[in-house]
Amino acid sequence: MFTDWQAFRAAFLNQLQSMHGKSLEEASPEDKYTALAVMVREYISNAWVQTNKHYENKGEKQVYYFSIEFLIGRLLGANLLNIGVRSEWEKWLAELGIDLNQLENEEPDAGLGNGGLGRLAACFLDSMASLQLPCHGCGIRYKYGLFEQKILDGYQVEHPDNWLKNGCMWEIRKFDKAVQVKFGGTVWSEEKNGKLVFHHDNAQTVLAVPYDIPVIGYQNSTVNTLRLWSAETVQEDFDLLAFNQGNYVKAVEYKYSIESISEILYPDDSHYEGRVLRLKQQYFLVSAGLQSIVRRFKKKHGSILDFAEKISIHINDTHPAMAIPELMRILMDEEGLSWNEAWQITKNTIAYTNHTILPEALEKWPVDIMKSLLPRIFMIIEELNKQFCSHLWSHYPGDWQRIASMAIIADNYVHMAHLAVVGSYSINGVAKIHTNILKQDVMKNFYHFYPYKFNNKTNGITHRRWLLKANPDLARLITNSISPSWIYYPQYLSTLLRYSEDAAFLEALDKIKETNKMNFANWVHNKYGITIDGSSIFDVHVKRIHAYKRQLMNALRILELYTRLKENPNLEMVPRTFIFAGKAAPGYFLAKRVIKLITTLAAVINNDSTIQGKMKVLFLENYSVSLAEMIFPAADVSEQISTASKEASGTGNMKFMMNGAVTIGTLDGANIEIHEEVGDDNIVIFGLTAKEVMNYYQNGGYRPWELVQSDTRLRKLLDQLVNGSLPVPREEFRVLYDSLVNSDEFFVLKDYAAYVEAQEKIDMLYRDNSRWNKMCLSNIAHSGKFSSDRTISEYAIGIWKAKPVVIGDILEPY
Ligand code: 8GP
């Protein structure tokens, strides 16, 4: 767009002036950020309109990815990168005395997700647009994203994340595209011309208003849409109530009760919560999303009977599973199709991804709640259940136990995963082992009944954000060595292997890591006043805090190492900096105590001068996408130590690998595939296998207290949690102690010895600098498989049957 700096400068100054009425000298960093964001928006606006037009006119199959979470993070930097102007604009801004990185930090970090599931959805959007696929996101515009975490006196404290307080620069409110969503009331039917017609009386009507965010493909003119829905009152309702009853306060309460639907993101990623508001959110999302899709479809296509040919709806876990009965409702009650016609279309339109096998995370809603909140939807689910069970009966006559285990409604609950499986044409897990566990264990009966529906799609991450943007020096080295092809074809990273024996290349790699570590150390110093040794091993454990992810195992080993170091200050070890970050669900007491344990260790260890700085422990506040972008490039060691079978895939493991960190991990989730790619020599694997873990579970677990009795070292270590040797009240960590000794549900003690041994191996490996660098190189070179471009191509070909659509070379402004 801008041929030179002069033109850029004029446009930027003009933007500052028209938006803020300020000159460059007067403008605040936030003013400059918003001005720049508007320039980006204008730059892509034409391409956005053209992309939509193209999709409408050409009639290609459209895919809609429904997700209750999209953890998109900041967009300015990623957008500039994908447009292809980032380095040029960065240079031009610098000439105006502006640091682009600093402007990027002005943007609120859109935390509309909890962790893996939400970030995956965001990576997928980037790949869909970059692969020129006509795929769009559909989610909720939460007013408050995931809480902001502060650490006070070593404890997690939650603060609201009011990310919209100064507005969002990327969204466009489309009031004319609003739809109505109905809750409660009563449903009755009457026969008209031989057809049942349903009426919904006394419902509470909510206005769903869409806000569209552009999703820009990597240098290709495709601009897809992420549509986020916001709940508002239907204007007339609000006014009427206030006017007729003269009760202003009541009317305001009513307004608030409606708006509360899109007020806040539920802050738990591993536990389902049976709150009515959550159910409302889920239905709000699917009803609004589907109504707008059907409306758009009808505008352009002839027959609704072709719907499944032209549309795929993907449901990200079971949260949007009510898309199944809602599509049935729309097709029957609004479009006049018969049950059978509607069912054919629905089950050929919807595809489902499962993201967890944790039983406490599998959603089931009490029948009475669903019945009163969503009467028509419940009727449809009931009918679906009846038909499905009778279908099962004809296949498995007399096998009541099997049928009860598969029913959609059982024990007065609606089982959302069952609904999702029955109502979709494809069900996938997110890593090979996870899909196998679904097939052989958790969904065994369903797999037996519908073997053709099940498939695997191993997760991926966008290499554009997580390498090209987050680690520019490494990206430059790669591009200079093997050409920029890897940006388009990430599997091409494997050609880096030709540098395995190239001392100069390995040295360059080493230097980049060193610089990233130094930058990170400086940031830590500025923010926390803690000095960390840039030449120590940066050993990083960042993710949600959860018992199955076993931050506790890492903390125990830190305590043991520290104790050994105290006993023997000359202990031979490479100095280590242990870095933790992650949020605990606000109601998850045990996880919060683990945070307190880590911060307590940090306080003790970081202030102990007798250990000569050989260890440091950091717990970084408020883990977020932006913080993650800083951490991954600086990591040496990636902690992926979940109890085998519990981590469906993991995606942090992929981000570390792509940035040249070496994994210490269990054979769980995608670690297994990372191991397959890099081989035994470039990863450190330890611990029980999934099979072993599951065998224990089936046979009632193991007896940790016996292990503790027989293992002096373990006993001594655990005693330190409760014997007053840590500077906290003696009972502070009793719950952690008890959970380990009494049940050890996640095999922390069982895997402990193997973990310590694996950590010692890391220590040995790191001492051989050239060997270590080769391991880093191998990890980077084999990370291409874990690009979400690969994952999304597999979804497009294998599930959606969607084809790329070339928009043409129109990425131009104005
Ligand atoms: C997560 C898995 O735990 C993680 O292994 C995986 O990488 C990620 O999904 C993306 O596939 N699962 C969830 O976040 C999850 O299941 N959340 C729902 C229970 C709320």
JSON list of C-alpha atoms in Angstrom, two decimals, residues 564-726:
[
{"chain": "A", "resi": 564, "resn": "ARG", "atom": "CA", "xyz": [20.71, -32.21, 48.61]},
{"chain": "A", "resi": 565, "resn": "LEU", "atom": "CA", "xyz": [22.40, -29.00, 47.60]},
{"chain": "A", "resi": 566, "resn": "LYS", "atom": "CA", "xyz": [22.15, -27.70, 51.15]},
{"chain": "A", "resi": 567, "resn": "GLU", "atom": "CA", "xyz": [23.74, -30.87, 52.42]},
{"chain": "A", "resi": 568, "resn": "ASN", "atom": "CA", "xyz": [26.44, -30.72, 49.81]},
{"chain": "A", "resi": 569, "resn": "PRO", "atom": "CA", "xyz": [27.03, -27.23, 48.38]},
{"chain": "A", "resi": 570, "resn": "ASN", "atom": "CA", "xyz": [29.58, -28.74, 45.99]},
{"chain": "A", "resi": 571, "resn": "LEU", "atom": "CA", "xyz": [27.02, -31.00, 44.39]},
{"chain": "A", "resi": 572, "resn": "GLU", "atom": "CA", "xyz": [27.79, -31.26, 40.73]},
{"chain": "A", "resi": 573, "resn": "MET", "atom": "CA", "xyz": [24.95, -29.94, 38.69]},
{"chain": "A", "resi": 574, "resn": "VAL", "atom": "CA", "xyz": [24.32, -27.51, 35.89]},
{"chain": "A", "resi": 575, "resn": "PRO", "atom": "CA", "xyz": [22.61, -24.49, 37.45]},
{"chain": "A", "resi": 576, "resn": "ARG", "atom": "CA", "xyz": [18.87, -24.51, 36.78]},
{"chain": "A", "resi": 577, "resn": "THR", "atom": "CA", "xyz": [16.11, -21.99, 36.64]},
{"chain": "A", "resi": 578, "resn": "PHE", "atom": "CA", "xyz": [12.75, -23.60, 37.20]},
{"chain": "A", "resi": 579, "resn": "ILE", "atom": "CA", "xyz": [10.03, -21.58, 35.56]},
{"chain": "A", "resi": 580, "resn": "PHE", "atom": "CA", "xyz": [6.36, -22.13, 36.27]},
{"chain": "A", "resi": 581, "resn": "ALA", "atom": "CA", "xyz": [3.26, -20.31, 35.09]},
{"chain": "A", "resi": 582, "resn": "GLY", "atom": "CA", "xyz": [-0.39, -21.23, 34.91]},
{"chain": "A", "resi": 583, "resn": "LYS", "atom": "CA", "xyz": [-3.77, -20.55, 36.39]},
{"chain": "A", "resi": 584, "resn": "ALA", "atom": "CA", "xyz": [-5.73, -22.78, 38.75]},
{"chain": "A", "resi": 585, "resn": "ALA", "atom": "CA", "xyz": [-9.51, -22.88, 38.53]},
{"chain": "A", "resi": 586, "resn": "PRO", "atom": "CA", "xyz": [-10.73, -20.55, 41.30]},
{"chain": "A", "resi": 587, "resn": "GLY", "atom": "CA", "xyz": [-12.53, -23.36, 43.11]},
{"chain": "A", "resi": 588, "resn": "TYR", "atom": "CA", "xyz": [-9.76, -25.93, 42.77]},
{"chain": "A", "resi": 589, "resn": "PHE", "atom": "CA", "xyz": [-8.29, -25.93, 46.26]},
{"chain": "A", "resi": 590, "resn": "LEU", "atom": "CA", "xyz": [-5.56, -28.52, 45.72]},
{"chain": "A", "resi": 591, "resn": "ALA", "atom": "CA", "xyz": [-4.23, -26.83, 42.60]},
{"chain": "A", "resi": 592, "resn": "LYS", "atom": "CA", "xyz": [-4.09, -23.53, 44.43]},
{"chain": "A", "resi": 593, "resn": "ARG", "atom": "CA", "xyz": [-2.10, -25.14, 47.20]},
{"chain": "A", "resi": 594, "resn": "VAL", "atom": "CA", "xyz": [0.37, -26.39, 44.61]},
{"chain": "A", "resi": 595, "resn": "ILE", "atom": "CA", "xyz": [0.89, -22.78, 43.53]},
{"chain": "A", "resi": 596, "resn": "LYS", "atom": "CA", "xyz": [1.53, -21.86, 47.15]},
{"chain": "A", "resi": 597, "resn": "LEU", "atom": "CA", "xyz": [4.06, -24.70, 47.43]},
{"chain": "A", "resi": 598, "resn": "ILE", "atom": "CA", "xyz": [5.93, -23.49, 44.36]},
{"chain": "A", "resi": 599, "resn": "THR", "atom": "CA", "xyz": [5.95, -19.87, 45.51]},
{"chain": "A", "resi": 600, "resn": "THR", "atom": "CA", "xyz": [7.11, -20.99, 48.96]},
{"chain": "A", "resi": 601, "resn": "LEU", "atom": "CA", "xyz": [9.98, -22.95, 47.42]},
{"chain": "A", "resi": 602, "resn": "ALA", "atom": "CA", "xyz": [10.81, -19.91, 45.31]},
{"chain": "A", "resi": 603, "resn": "ALA", "atom": "CA", "xyz": [10.93, -17.65, 48.37]},
{"chain": "A", "resi": 604, "resn": "VAL", "atom": "CA", "xyz": [13.25, -20.01, 50.21]},
{"chain": "A", "resi": 605, "resn": "ILE", "atom": "CA", "xyz": [15.54, -21.00, 47.36]},
{"chain": "A", "resi": 606, "resn": "ASN", "atom": "CA", "xyz": [15.89, -17.63, 45.65]},
{"chain": "A", "resi": 607, "resn": "ASN", "atom": "CA", "xyz": [16.99, -16.02, 48.92]},
{"chain": "A", "resi": 608, "resn": "ASP", "atom": "CA", "xyz": [19.47, -18.67, 49.99]},
{"chain": "A", "resi": 609, "resn": "SER", "atom": "CA", "xyz": [22.96, -17.42, 49.20]},
{"chain": "A", "resi": 610, "resn": "THR", "atom": "CA", "xyz": [24.59, -20.65, 50.40]},
{"chain": "A", "resi": 611, "resn": "ILE", "atom": "CA", "xyz": [23.59, -22.51, 47.24]},
{"chain": "A", "resi": 612, "resn": "GLN", "atom": "CA", "xyz": [25.64, -20.15, 45.07]},
{"chain": "A", "resi": 613, "resn": "GLY", "atom": "CA", "xyz": [22.81, -19.39, 42.68]},
{"chain": "A", "resi": 614, "resn": "LYS", "atom": "CA", "xyz": [22.71, -22.95, 41.42]},
{"chain": "A", "resi": 615, "resn": "MET", "atom": "CA", "xyz": [18.93, -22.98, 41.59]},
{"chain": "A", "resi": 616, "resn": "LYS", "atom": "CA", "xyz": [16.23, -20.40, 41.08]},
{"chain": "A", "resi": 617, "resn": "VAL", "atom": "CA", "xyz": [12.48, -20.90, 41.04]},
{"chain": "A", "resi": 618, "resn": "LEU", "atom": "CA", "xyz": [10.01, -18.56, 39.35]},
{"chain": "A", "resi": 619, "resn": "PHE", "atom": "CA", "xyz": [6.27, -18.55, 39.35]},
{"chain": "A", "resi": 620, "resn": "LEU", "atom": "CA", "xyz": [5.21, -16.04, 36.72]},
{"chain": "A", "resi": 621, "resn": "GLU", "atom": "CA", "xyz": [1.88, -14.35, 37.26]},
{"chain": "A", "resi": 622, "resn": "ASN", "atom": "CA", "xyz": [-1.01, -14.39, 34.86]},
{"chain": "A", "resi": 623, "resn": "TYR", "atom": "CA", "xyz": [-0.04, -16.91, 32.19]},
{"chain": "A", "resi": 624, "resn": "SER", "atom": "CA", "xyz": [-1.50, -15.73, 28.89]},
{"chain": "A", "resi": 625, "resn": "VAL", "atom": "CA", "xyz": [-0.87, -15.99, 25.17]},
{"chain": "A", "resi": 626, "resn": "SER", "atom": "CA", "xyz": [1.48, -13.00, 25.24]},
{"chain": "A", "resi": 627, "resn": "LEU", "atom": "CA", "xyz": [3.49, -14.34, 28.15]},
{"chain": "A", "resi": 628, "resn": "ALA", "atom": "CA", "xyz": [3.68, -17.70, 26.41]},
{"chain": "A", "resi": 629, "resn": "GLU", "atom": "CA", "xyz": [5.12, -16.02, 23.32]},
{"chain": "A", "resi": 630, "resn": "MET", "atom": "CA", "xyz": [7.98, -14.74, 25.48]},
{"chain": "A", "resi": 631, "resn": "ILE", "atom": "CA", "xyz": [8.62, -17.96, 27.34]},
{"chain": "A", "resi": 632, "resn": "PHE", "atom": "CA", "xyz": [8.75, -20.61, 24.61]},
{"chain": "A", "resi": 633, "resn": "PRO", "atom": "CA", "xyz": [11.69, -19.11, 22.68]},
{"chain": "A", "resi": 634, "resn": "ALA", "atom": "CA", "xyz": [13.73, -18.96, 25.92]},
{"chain": "A", "resi": 635, "resn": "ALA", "atom": "CA", "xyz": [13.12, -22.53, 27.10]},
{"chain": "A", "resi": 636, "resn": "ASP", "atom": "CA", "xyz": [15.73, -25.27, 27.21]},
{"chain": "A", "resi": 637, "resn": "VAL", "atom": "CA", "xyz": [13.63, -27.97, 28.80]},
{"chain": "A", "resi": 638, "resn": "SER", "atom": "CA", "xyz": [9.93, -28.59, 28.26]},
{"chain": "A", "resi": 639, "resn": "GLU", "atom": "CA", "xyz": [8.10, -30.29, 31.13]},
{"chain": "A", "resi": 640, "resn": "GLN", "atom": "CA", "xyz": [5.36, -32.57, 29.74]},
{"chain": "A", "resi": 641, "resn": "ILE", "atom": "CA", "xyz": [4.95, -34.87, 32.68]},
{"chain": "A", "resi": 642, "resn": "SER", "atom": "CA", "xyz": [1.23, -35.66, 32.87]},
{"chain": "A", "resi": 643, "resn": "THR", "atom": "CA", "xyz": [0.05, -39.02, 34.15]},
{"chain": "A", "resi": 644, "resn": "ALA", "atom": "CA", "xyz": [0.02, -41.20, 31.05]},
{"chain": "A", "resi": 645, "resn": "SER", "atom": "CA", "xyz": [-3.47, -41.43, 29.46]},
{"chain": "A", "resi": 646, "resn": "LYS", "atom": "CA", "xyz": [-4.70, -38.15, 31.00]},
{"chain": "A", "resi": 647, "resn": "GLU", "atom": "CA", "xyz": [-3.42, -35.44, 28.64]},
{"chain": "A", "resi": 648, "resn": "ALA", "atom": "CA", "xyz": [-5.45, -35.88, 25.48]},
{"chain": "A", "resi": 649, "resn": "SER", "atom": "CA", "xyz": [-2.76, -34.24, 23.36]},
{"chain": "A", "resi": 650, "resn": "GLY", "atom": "CA", "xyz": [-1.14, -31.14, 24.77]},
{"chain": "A", "resi": 651, "resn": "THR", "atom": "CA", "xyz": [-0.09, -28.33, 22.47]},
{"chain": "A", "resi": 652, "resn": "GLY", "atom": "CA", "xyz": [2.47, -26.53, 24.63]},
{"chain": "A", "resi": 653, "resn": "ASN", "atom": "CA", "xyz": [4.70, -29.55, 24.01]},
{"chain": "A", "resi": 654, "resn": "MET", "atom": "CA", "xyz": [4.62, -28.66, 20.29]},
{"chain": "A", "resi": 655, "resn": "LYS", "atom": "CA", "xyz": [5.39, -24.96, 20.86]},
{"chain": "A", "resi": 656, "resn": "PHE", "atom": "CA", "xyz": [8.45, -25.83, 22.95]},
{"chain": "A", "resi": 657, "resn": "MET", "atom": "CA", "xyz": [9.70, -28.32, 20.41]},
{"chain": "A", "resi": 658, "resn": "MET", "atom": "CA", "xyz": [9.32, -25.87, 17.56]},
{"chain": "A", "resi": 659, "resn": "ASN", "atom": "CA", "xyz": [11.43, -23.37, 19.50]},
{"chain": "A", "resi": 660, "resn": "GLY", "atom": "CA", "xyz": [14.18, -25.90, 20.10]},
{"chain": "A", "resi": 661, "resn": "ALA", "atom": "CA", "xyz": [13.50, -27.04, 23.66]},
{"chain": "A", "resi": 662, "resn": "VAL", "atom": "CA", "xyz": [14.06, -30.65, 24.66]},
{"chain": "A", "resi": 663, "resn": "THR", "atom": "CA", "xyz": [11.09, -32.48, 26.17]},
{"chain": "A", "resi": 664, "resn": "ILE", "atom": "CA", "xyz": [11.18, -34.38, 29.41]},
{"chain": "A", "resi": 665, "resn": "GLY", "atom": "CA", "xyz": [7.93, -36.27, 29.30]},
{"chain": "A", "resi": 666, "resn": "THR", "atom": "CA", "xyz": [5.74, -39.26, 29.76]},
{"chain": "A", "resi": 667, "resn": "LEU", "atom": "CA", "xyz": [4.34, -41.37, 26.94]},
{"chain": "A", "resi": 668, "resn": "ASP", "atom": "CA", "xyz": [1.13, -39.37, 26.93]},
{"chain": "A", "resi": 669, "resn": "GLY", "atom": "CA", "xyz": [-0.87, -37.39, 24.38]},
{"chain": "A", "resi": 670, "resn": "ALA", "atom": "CA", "xyz": [1.14, -35.95, 21.52]},
{"chain": "A", "resi": 671, "resn": "ASN", "atom": "CA", "xyz": [4.41, -36.57, 23.41]},
{"chain": "A", "resi": 672, "resn": "ILE", "atom": "CA", "xyz": [4.21, -40.03, 21.88]},
{"chain": "A", "resi": 673, "resn": "GLU", "atom": "CA", "xyz": [4.14, -38.61, 18.38]},
{"chain": "A", "resi": 674, "resn": "ILE", "atom": "CA", "xyz": [6.89, -36.12, 19.20]},
{"chain": "A", "resi": 675, "resn": "HIS", "atom": "CA", "xyz": [8.95, -39.09, 20.39]},
{"chain": "A", "resi": 676, "resn": "GLU", "atom": "CA", "xyz": [8.18, -40.94, 17.15]},
{"chain": "A", "resi": 677, "resn": "GLU", "atom": "CA", "xyz": [9.38, -37.94, 15.15]},
{"chain": "A", "resi": 678, "resn": "VAL", "atom": "CA", "xyz": [12.60, -37.11, 16.99]},
{"chain": "A", "resi": 679, "resn": "GLY", "atom": "CA", "xyz": [13.59, -40.62, 18.14]},
{"chain": "A", "resi": 680, "resn": "ASP", "atom": "CA", "xyz": [14.98, -41.80, 21.47]},
{"chain": "A", "resi": 681, "resn": "ASP", "atom": "CA", "xyz": [18.05, -39.60, 21.32]},
{"chain": "A", "resi": 682, "resn": "ASN", "atom": "CA", "xyz": [16.28, -36.26, 21.23]},
{"chain": "A", "resi": 683, "resn": "ILE", "atom": "CA", "xyz": [13.72, -36.52, 23.99]},
{"chain": "A", "resi": 684, "resn": "VAL", "atom": "CA", "xyz": [13.83, -37.84, 27.54]},
{"chain": "A", "resi": 685, "resn": "ILE", "atom": "CA", "xyz": [10.94, -40.22, 28.25]},
{"chain": "A", "resi": 686, "resn": "PHE", "atom": "CA", "xyz": [10.14, -41.73, 31.62]},
{"chain": "A", "resi": 687, "resn": "GLY", "atom": "CA", "xyz": [7.38, -43.22, 33.72]},
{"chain": "A", "resi": 688, "resn": "LEU", "atom": "CA", "xyz": [4.40, -45.50, 33.58]},
{"chain": "A", "resi": 689, "resn": "THR", "atom": "CA", "xyz": [2.72, -46.07, 30.25]},
{"chain": "A", "resi": 690, "resn": "ALA", "atom": "CA", "xyz": [-0.97, -45.40, 29.68]},
{"chain": "A", "resi": 691, "resn": "LYS", "atom": "CA", "xyz": [-1.63, -49.11, 29.68]},
{"chain": "A", "resi": 692, "resn": "GLU", "atom": "CA", "xyz": [0.03, -49.54, 33.05]},
{"chain": "A", "resi": 693, "resn": "VAL", "atom": "CA", "xyz": [-1.84, -46.59, 34.50]},
{"chain": "A", "resi": 694, "resn": "MET", "atom": "CA", "xyz": [-5.16, -47.85, 33.22]},
{"chain": "A", "resi": 695, "resn": "ASN", "atom": "CA", "xyz": [-4.45, -51.33, 34.56]},
{"chain": "A", "resi": 696, "resn": "TYR", "atom": "CA", "xyz": [-3.92, -49.86, 37.98]},
{"chain": "A", "resi": 697, "resn": "TYR", "atom": "CA", "xyz": [-7.17, -47.93, 37.75]},
{"chain": "A", "resi": 698, "resn": "GLN", "atom": "CA", "xyz": [-9.07, -51.01, 36.69]},
{"chain": "A", "resi": 699, "resn": "ASN", "atom": "CA", "xyz": [-7.65, -52.94, 39.60]},
{"chain": "A", "resi": 700, "resn": "GLY", "atom": "CA", "xyz": [-8.34, -50.28, 42.19]},
{"chain": "A", "resi": 701, "resn": "GLY", "atom": "CA", "xyz": [-5.15, -48.19, 42.05]},
{"chain": "A", "resi": 702, "resn": "TYR", "atom": "CA", "xyz": [-2.02, -48.90, 44.05]},
{"chain": "A", "resi": 703, "resn": "ARG", "atom": "CA", "xyz": [-1.06, -48.44, 47.69]},
{"chain": "A", "resi": 704, "resn": "PRO", "atom": "CA", "xyz": [1.10, -45.32, 47.92]},
{"chain": "A", "resi": 705, "resn": "TRP", "atom": "CA", "xyz": [1.52, -45.59, 51.70]},
{"chain": "A", "resi": 706, "resn": "GLU", "atom": "CA", "xyz": [3.34, -48.89, 51.19]},
{"chain": "A", "resi": 707, "resn": "LEU", "atom": "CA", "xyz": [5.68, -47.26, 48.74]},
{"chain": "A", "resi": 708, "resn": "VAL", "atom": "CA", "xyz": [6.33, -44.45, 51.19]},
{"chain": "A", "resi": 709, "resn": "GLN", "atom": "CA", "xyz": [6.92, -46.93, 54.02]},
{"chain": "A", "resi": 710, "resn": "SER", "atom": "CA", "xyz": [9.51, -48.83, 52.05]},
{"chain": "A", "resi": 711, "resn": "ASP", "atom": "CA", "xyz": [11.29, -45.85, 50.50]},
{"chain": "A", "resi": 712, "resn": "THR", "atom": "CA", "xyz": [13.28, -43.80, 52.99]},
{"chain": "A", "resi": 713, "resn": "ARG", "atom": "CA", "xyz": [14.11, -41.12, 50.50]},
{"chain": "A", "resi": 714, "resn": "LEU", "atom": "CA", "xyz": [10.49, -40.57, 49.59]},
{"chain": "A", "resi": 715, "resn": "ARG", "atom": "CA", "xyz": [9.44, -40.60, 53.23]},
{"chain": "A", "resi": 716, "resn": "LYS", "atom": "CA", "xyz": [11.99, -37.97, 54.16]},
{"chain": "A", "resi": 717, "resn": "LEU", "atom": "CA", "xyz": [10.99, -35.80, 51.24]},
{"chain": "A", "resi": 718, "resn": "LEU", "atom": "CA", "xyz": [7.28, -35.96, 51.99]},
{"chain": "A", "resi": 719, "resn": "ASP", "atom": "CA", "xyz": [7.92, -35.26, 55.66]},
{"chain": "A", "resi": 720, "resn": "GLN", "atom": "CA", "xyz": [9.40, -31.94, 54.68]},
{"chain": "A", "resi": 721, "resn": "LEU", "atom": "CA", "xyz": [5.97, -30.87, 53.52]},
{"chain": "A", "resi": 722, "resn": "VAL", "atom": "CA", "xyz": [4.52, -31.21, 56.99]},
{"chain": "A", "resi": 723, "resn": "ASN", "atom": "CA", "xyz": [7.32, -31.11, 59.55]},
{"chain": "A", "resi": 724, "resn": "GLY", "atom": "CA", "xyz": [7.73, -27.37, 59.76]},
{"chain": "A", "resi": 725, "resn": "SER", "atom": "CA", "xyz": [10.88, -27.15, 57.66]},
{"chain": "A", "resi": 726, "resn": "LEU", "atom": "CA", "xyz": [9.16, -24.81, 55.20]}
]
